[in-house]
mmCIF file of C-alpha atoms in Angstrom:
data_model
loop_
_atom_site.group_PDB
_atom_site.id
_atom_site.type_symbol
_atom_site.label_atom_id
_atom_site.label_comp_id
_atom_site.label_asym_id
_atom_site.label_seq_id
_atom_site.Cartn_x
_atom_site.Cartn_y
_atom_site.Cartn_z
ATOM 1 C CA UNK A 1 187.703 -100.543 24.083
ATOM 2 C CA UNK A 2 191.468 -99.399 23.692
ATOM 3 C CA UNK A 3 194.759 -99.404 25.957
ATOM 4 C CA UNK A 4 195.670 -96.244 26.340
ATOM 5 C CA UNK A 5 198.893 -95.354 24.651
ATOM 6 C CA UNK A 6 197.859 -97.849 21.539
ATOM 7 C CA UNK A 7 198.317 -96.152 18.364
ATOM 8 C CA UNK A 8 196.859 -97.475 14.612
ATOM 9 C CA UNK A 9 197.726 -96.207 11.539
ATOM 10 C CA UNK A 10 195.335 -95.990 8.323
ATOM 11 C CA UNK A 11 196.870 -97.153 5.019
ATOM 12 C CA UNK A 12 194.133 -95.623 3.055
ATOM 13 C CA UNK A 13 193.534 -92.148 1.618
ATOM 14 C CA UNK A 14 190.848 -90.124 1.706
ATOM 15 C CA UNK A 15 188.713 -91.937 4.578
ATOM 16 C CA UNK A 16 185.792 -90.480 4.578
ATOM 17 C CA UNK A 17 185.140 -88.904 1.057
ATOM 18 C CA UNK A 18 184.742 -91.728 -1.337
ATOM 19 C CA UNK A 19 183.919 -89.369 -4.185
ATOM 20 C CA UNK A 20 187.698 -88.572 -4.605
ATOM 21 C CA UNK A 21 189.495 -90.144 -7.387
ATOM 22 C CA UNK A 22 191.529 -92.392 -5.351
ATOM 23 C CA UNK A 23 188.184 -93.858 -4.794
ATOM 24 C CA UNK A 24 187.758 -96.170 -8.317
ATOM 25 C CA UNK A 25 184.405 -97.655 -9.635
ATOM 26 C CA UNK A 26 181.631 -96.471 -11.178
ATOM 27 C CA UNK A 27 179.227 -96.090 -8.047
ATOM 28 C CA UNK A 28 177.337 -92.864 -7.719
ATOM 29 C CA UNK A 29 178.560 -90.949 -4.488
ATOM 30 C CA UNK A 30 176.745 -88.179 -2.746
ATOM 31 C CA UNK A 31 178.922 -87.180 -0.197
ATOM 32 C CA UNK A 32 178.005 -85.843 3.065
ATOM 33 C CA UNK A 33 174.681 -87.103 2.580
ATOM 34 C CA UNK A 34 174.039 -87.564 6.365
ATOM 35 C CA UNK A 35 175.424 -87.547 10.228
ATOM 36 C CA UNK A 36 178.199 -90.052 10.192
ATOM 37 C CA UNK A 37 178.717 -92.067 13.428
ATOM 38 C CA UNK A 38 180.288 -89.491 15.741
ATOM 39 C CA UNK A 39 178.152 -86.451 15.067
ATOM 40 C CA UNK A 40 179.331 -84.756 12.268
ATOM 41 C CA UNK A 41 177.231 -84.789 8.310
ATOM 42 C CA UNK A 42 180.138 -86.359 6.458
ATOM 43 C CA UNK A 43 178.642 -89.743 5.751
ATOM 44 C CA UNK A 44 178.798 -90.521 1.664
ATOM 45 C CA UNK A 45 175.991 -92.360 0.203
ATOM 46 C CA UNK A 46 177.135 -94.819 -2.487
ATOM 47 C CA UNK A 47 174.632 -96.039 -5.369
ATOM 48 C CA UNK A 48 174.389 -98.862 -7.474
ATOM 49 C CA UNK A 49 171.442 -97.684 -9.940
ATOM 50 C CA UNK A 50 171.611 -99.863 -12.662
ATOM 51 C CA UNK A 51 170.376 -103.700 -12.732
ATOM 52 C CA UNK A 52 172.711 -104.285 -15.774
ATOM 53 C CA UNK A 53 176.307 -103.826 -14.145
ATOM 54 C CA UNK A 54 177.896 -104.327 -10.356
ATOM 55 C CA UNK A 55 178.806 -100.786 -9.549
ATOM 56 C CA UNK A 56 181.045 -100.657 -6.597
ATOM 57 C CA UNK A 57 184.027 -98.093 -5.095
ATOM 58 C CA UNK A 58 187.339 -99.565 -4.479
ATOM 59 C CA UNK A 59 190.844 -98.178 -3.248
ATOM 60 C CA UNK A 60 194.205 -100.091 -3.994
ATOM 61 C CA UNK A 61 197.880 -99.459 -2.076
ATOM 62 C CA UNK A 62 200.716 -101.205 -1.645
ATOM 63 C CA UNK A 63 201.650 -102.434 1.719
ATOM 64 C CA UNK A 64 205.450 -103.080 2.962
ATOM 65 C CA UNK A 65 204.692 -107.160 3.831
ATOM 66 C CA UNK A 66 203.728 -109.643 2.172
ATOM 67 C CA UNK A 67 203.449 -112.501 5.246
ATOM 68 C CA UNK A 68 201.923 -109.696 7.450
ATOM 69 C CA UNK A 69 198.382 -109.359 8.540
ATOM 70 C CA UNK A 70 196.141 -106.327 7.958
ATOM 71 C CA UNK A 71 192.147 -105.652 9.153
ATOM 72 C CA UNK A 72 189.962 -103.261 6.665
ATOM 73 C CA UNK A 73 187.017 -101.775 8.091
ATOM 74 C CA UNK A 74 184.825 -99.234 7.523
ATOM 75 C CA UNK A 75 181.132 -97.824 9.065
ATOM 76 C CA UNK A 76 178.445 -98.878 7.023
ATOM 77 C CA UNK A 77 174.416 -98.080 7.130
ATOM 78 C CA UNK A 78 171.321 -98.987 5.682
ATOM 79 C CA UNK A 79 169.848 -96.953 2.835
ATOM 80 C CA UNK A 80 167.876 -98.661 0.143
ATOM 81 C CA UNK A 81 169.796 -101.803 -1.020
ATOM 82 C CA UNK A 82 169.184 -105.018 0.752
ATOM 83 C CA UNK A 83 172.049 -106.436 0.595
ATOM 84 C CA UNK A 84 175.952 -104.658 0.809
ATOM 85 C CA UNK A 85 179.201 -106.503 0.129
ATOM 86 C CA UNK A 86 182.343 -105.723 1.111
ATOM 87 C CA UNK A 87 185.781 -107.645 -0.088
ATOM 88 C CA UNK A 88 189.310 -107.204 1.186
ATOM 89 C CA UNK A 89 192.167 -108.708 -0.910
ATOM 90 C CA UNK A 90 196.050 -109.107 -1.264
ATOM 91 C CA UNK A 91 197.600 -109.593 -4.744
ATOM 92 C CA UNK A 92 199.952 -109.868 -6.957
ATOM 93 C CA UNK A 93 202.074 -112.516 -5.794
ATOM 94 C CA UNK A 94 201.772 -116.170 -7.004
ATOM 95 C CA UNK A 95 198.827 -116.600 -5.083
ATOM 96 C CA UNK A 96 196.047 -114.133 -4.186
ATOM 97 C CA UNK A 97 194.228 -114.123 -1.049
ATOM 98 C CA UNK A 98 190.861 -112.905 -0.048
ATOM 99 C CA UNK A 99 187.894 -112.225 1.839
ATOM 100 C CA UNK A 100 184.931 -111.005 2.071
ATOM 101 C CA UNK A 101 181.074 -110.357 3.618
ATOM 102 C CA UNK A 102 177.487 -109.726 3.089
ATOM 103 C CA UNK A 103 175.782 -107.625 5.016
ATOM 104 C CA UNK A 104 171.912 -108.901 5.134
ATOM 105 C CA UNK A 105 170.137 -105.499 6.409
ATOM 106 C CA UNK A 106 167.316 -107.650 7.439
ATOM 107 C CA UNK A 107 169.774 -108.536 10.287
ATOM 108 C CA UNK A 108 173.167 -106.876 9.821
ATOM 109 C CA UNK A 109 174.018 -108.166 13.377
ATOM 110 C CA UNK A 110 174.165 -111.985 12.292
ATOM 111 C CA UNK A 111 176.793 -111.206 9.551
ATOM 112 C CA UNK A 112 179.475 -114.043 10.164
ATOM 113 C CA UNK A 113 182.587 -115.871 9.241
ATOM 114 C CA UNK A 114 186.148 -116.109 9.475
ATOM 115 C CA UNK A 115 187.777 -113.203 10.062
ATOM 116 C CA UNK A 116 184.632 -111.022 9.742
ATOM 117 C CA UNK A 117 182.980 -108.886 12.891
ATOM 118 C CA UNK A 118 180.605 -106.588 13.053
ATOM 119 C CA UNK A 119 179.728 -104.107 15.645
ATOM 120 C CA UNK A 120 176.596 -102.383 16.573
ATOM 121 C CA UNK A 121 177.620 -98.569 16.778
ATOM 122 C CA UNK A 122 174.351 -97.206 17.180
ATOM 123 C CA UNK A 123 171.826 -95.366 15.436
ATOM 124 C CA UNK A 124 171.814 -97.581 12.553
ATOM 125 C CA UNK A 125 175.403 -97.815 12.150
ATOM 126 C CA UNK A 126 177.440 -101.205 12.047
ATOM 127 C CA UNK A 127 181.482 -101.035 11.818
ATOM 128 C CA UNK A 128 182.189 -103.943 9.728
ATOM 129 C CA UNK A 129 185.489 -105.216 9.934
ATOM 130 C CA UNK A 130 187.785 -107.941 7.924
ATOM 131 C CA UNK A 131 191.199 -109.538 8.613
ATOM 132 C CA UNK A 132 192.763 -111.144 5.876
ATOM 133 C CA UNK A 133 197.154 -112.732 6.239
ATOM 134 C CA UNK A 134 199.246 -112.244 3.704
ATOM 135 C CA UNK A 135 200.987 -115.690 2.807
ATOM 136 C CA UNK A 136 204.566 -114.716 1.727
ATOM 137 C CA UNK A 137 204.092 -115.646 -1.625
ATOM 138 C CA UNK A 138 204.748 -111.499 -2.881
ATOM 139 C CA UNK A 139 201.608 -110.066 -2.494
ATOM 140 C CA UNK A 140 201.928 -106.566 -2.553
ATOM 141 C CA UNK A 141 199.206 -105.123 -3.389
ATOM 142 C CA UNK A 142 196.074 -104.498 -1.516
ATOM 143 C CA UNK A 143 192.484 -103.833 -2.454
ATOM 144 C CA UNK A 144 189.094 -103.237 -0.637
ATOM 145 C CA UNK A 145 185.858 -102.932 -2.406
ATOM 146 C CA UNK A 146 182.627 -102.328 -1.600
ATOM 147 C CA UNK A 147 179.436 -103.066 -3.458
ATOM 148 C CA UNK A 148 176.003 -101.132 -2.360
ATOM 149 C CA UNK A 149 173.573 -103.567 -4.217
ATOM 150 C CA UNK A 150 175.695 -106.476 -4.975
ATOM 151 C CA UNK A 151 174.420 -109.970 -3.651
ATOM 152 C CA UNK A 152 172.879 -112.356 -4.462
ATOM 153 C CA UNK A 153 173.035 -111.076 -8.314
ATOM 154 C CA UNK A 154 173.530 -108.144 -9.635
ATOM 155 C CA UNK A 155 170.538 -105.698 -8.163
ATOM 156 C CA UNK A 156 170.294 -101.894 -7.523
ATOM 157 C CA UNK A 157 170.371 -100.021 -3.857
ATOM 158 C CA UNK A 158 172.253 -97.942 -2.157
ATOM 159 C CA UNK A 159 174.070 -97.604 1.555
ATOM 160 C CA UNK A 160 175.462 -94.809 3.679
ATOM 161 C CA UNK A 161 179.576 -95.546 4.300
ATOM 162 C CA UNK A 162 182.189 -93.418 6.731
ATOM 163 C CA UNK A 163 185.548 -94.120 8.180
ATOM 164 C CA UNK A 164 186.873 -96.860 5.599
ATOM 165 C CA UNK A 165 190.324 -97.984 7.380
ATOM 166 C CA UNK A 166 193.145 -100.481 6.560
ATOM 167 C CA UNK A 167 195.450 -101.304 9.411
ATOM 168 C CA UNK A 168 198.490 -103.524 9.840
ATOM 169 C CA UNK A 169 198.147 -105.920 12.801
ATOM 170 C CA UNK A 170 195.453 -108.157 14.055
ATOM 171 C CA UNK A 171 192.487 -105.626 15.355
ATOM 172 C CA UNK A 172 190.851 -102.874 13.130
ATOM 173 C CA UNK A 173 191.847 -100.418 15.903
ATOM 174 C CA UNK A 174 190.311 -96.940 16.488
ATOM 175 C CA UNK A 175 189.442 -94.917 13.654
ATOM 176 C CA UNK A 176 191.833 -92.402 11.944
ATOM 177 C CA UNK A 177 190.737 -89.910 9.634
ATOM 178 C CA UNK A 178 192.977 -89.494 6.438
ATOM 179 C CA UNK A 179 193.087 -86.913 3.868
ATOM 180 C CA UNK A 180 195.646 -87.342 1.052
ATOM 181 C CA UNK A 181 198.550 -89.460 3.062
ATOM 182 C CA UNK A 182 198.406 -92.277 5.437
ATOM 183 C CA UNK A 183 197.962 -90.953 9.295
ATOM 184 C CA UNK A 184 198.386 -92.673 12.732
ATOM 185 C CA UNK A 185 196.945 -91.404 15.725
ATOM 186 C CA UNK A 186 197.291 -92.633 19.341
ATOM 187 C CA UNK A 187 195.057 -93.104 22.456
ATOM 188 C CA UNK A 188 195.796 -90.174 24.807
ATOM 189 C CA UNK A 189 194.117 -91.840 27.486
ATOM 190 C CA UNK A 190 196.640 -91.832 30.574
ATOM 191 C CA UNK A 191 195.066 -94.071 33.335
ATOM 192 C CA UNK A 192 196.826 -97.511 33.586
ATOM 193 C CA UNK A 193 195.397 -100.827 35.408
ATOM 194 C CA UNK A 194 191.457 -101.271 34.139
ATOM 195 C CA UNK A 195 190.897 -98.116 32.825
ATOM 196 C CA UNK A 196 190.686 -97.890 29.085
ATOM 197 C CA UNK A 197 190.024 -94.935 25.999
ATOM 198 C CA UNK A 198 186.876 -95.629 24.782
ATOM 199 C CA UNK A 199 185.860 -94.284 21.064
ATOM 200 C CA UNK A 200 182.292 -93.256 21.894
ATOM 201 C CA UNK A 201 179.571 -91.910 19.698
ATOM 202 C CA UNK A 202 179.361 -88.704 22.546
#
């Protein structure tokens, strides 16, 4: 639920196609693999097939603040792996900070902690999101990572991911698709009072 006239900007590239190079790790990506939340088949599929090494995709930038805050999120479904975790992290300072969540498929809609949420989107679909604050201490650099198959131990699985977003502020905000540059896109919605723009599946 959004006030109209609230805008977000995403920090990453490439949202929804995490076979592109500024995607790193070693994960096997089939992209458009299925129906992502919203309709259309550009949901990735990311695979961790081996039980000998953590294979994950990850996506580094540097942000402008280093005492600001910033939420990453991103759309994440069931496929094969039990388990899916997902890190957000600020370095390169004199003191790193972090954060991160499992996702128990068994019952995604329990996943907990500070700074995590998780919503129900539908279908299958939960939007998992993480806020992390910078601590002034010149961090820099920022990194999310996900890991299909990756908890307790190193295992082997797979799960569907859309609509990865990094945002500066306190709320992951609507989605905004990127290609190769950052993009920010408002809420056109203009009622005023109770009335609100709503990102809906329909």
């Amino acid at each position: 639920k959004l006030e109209a006239g609230k805008s977000f900007t995403n920090l990453l590239t490439y949202s929804e196609e995490f076979d592109n190079s500024n995607w790193l790790g070693t994960a096997i990506v089939t992209p458009n693999a299925i129906n992502a939340p919203y309709g259309n088949q550009a949901a990735d599929l990311l695979d961790d097939n081996s039980d000998l090494d953590s294979l994950r995709k990850s996506q580094n930038l540097l942000v402008a603040d280093d005492s600001g805050s910033y939420v990453f999120s991103v759309f994440l479904k069931q496929s094969t792996a039990a388990h899916t975790l997902v890190k957000h992290q600020i370095s390169g300072g004199s003191l790193q900070v972090d954060n991160s969540a499992v996702i128990d498929w068994a019952s995604p809609s329990s996943t907990s902690g500070s700074g995590i949420s998780i919503q129900d989107e539908g279908d299958g679909w939960y939007r998992l999101s993480i806020s992390l604050s910078n601590n002034s201490t010149g961090n820099v650099t920022a990194s999310v990572l996900i890991w299909p198959a990756n908890y307790p131990s190193v295992g082997v699985g797979s799960v569907y991911a859309w609509g990865a977003q990094l945002v500066e502020g306190s709320e992951p905000g609507h989605y905004v698709k990127t290609t190769s540059t950052s993009a920010t896109l408002a809420c056109t919605a203009t009622e005023t009072g109770d009335a609100k723009c709503f990102n809906t599946r329909k």
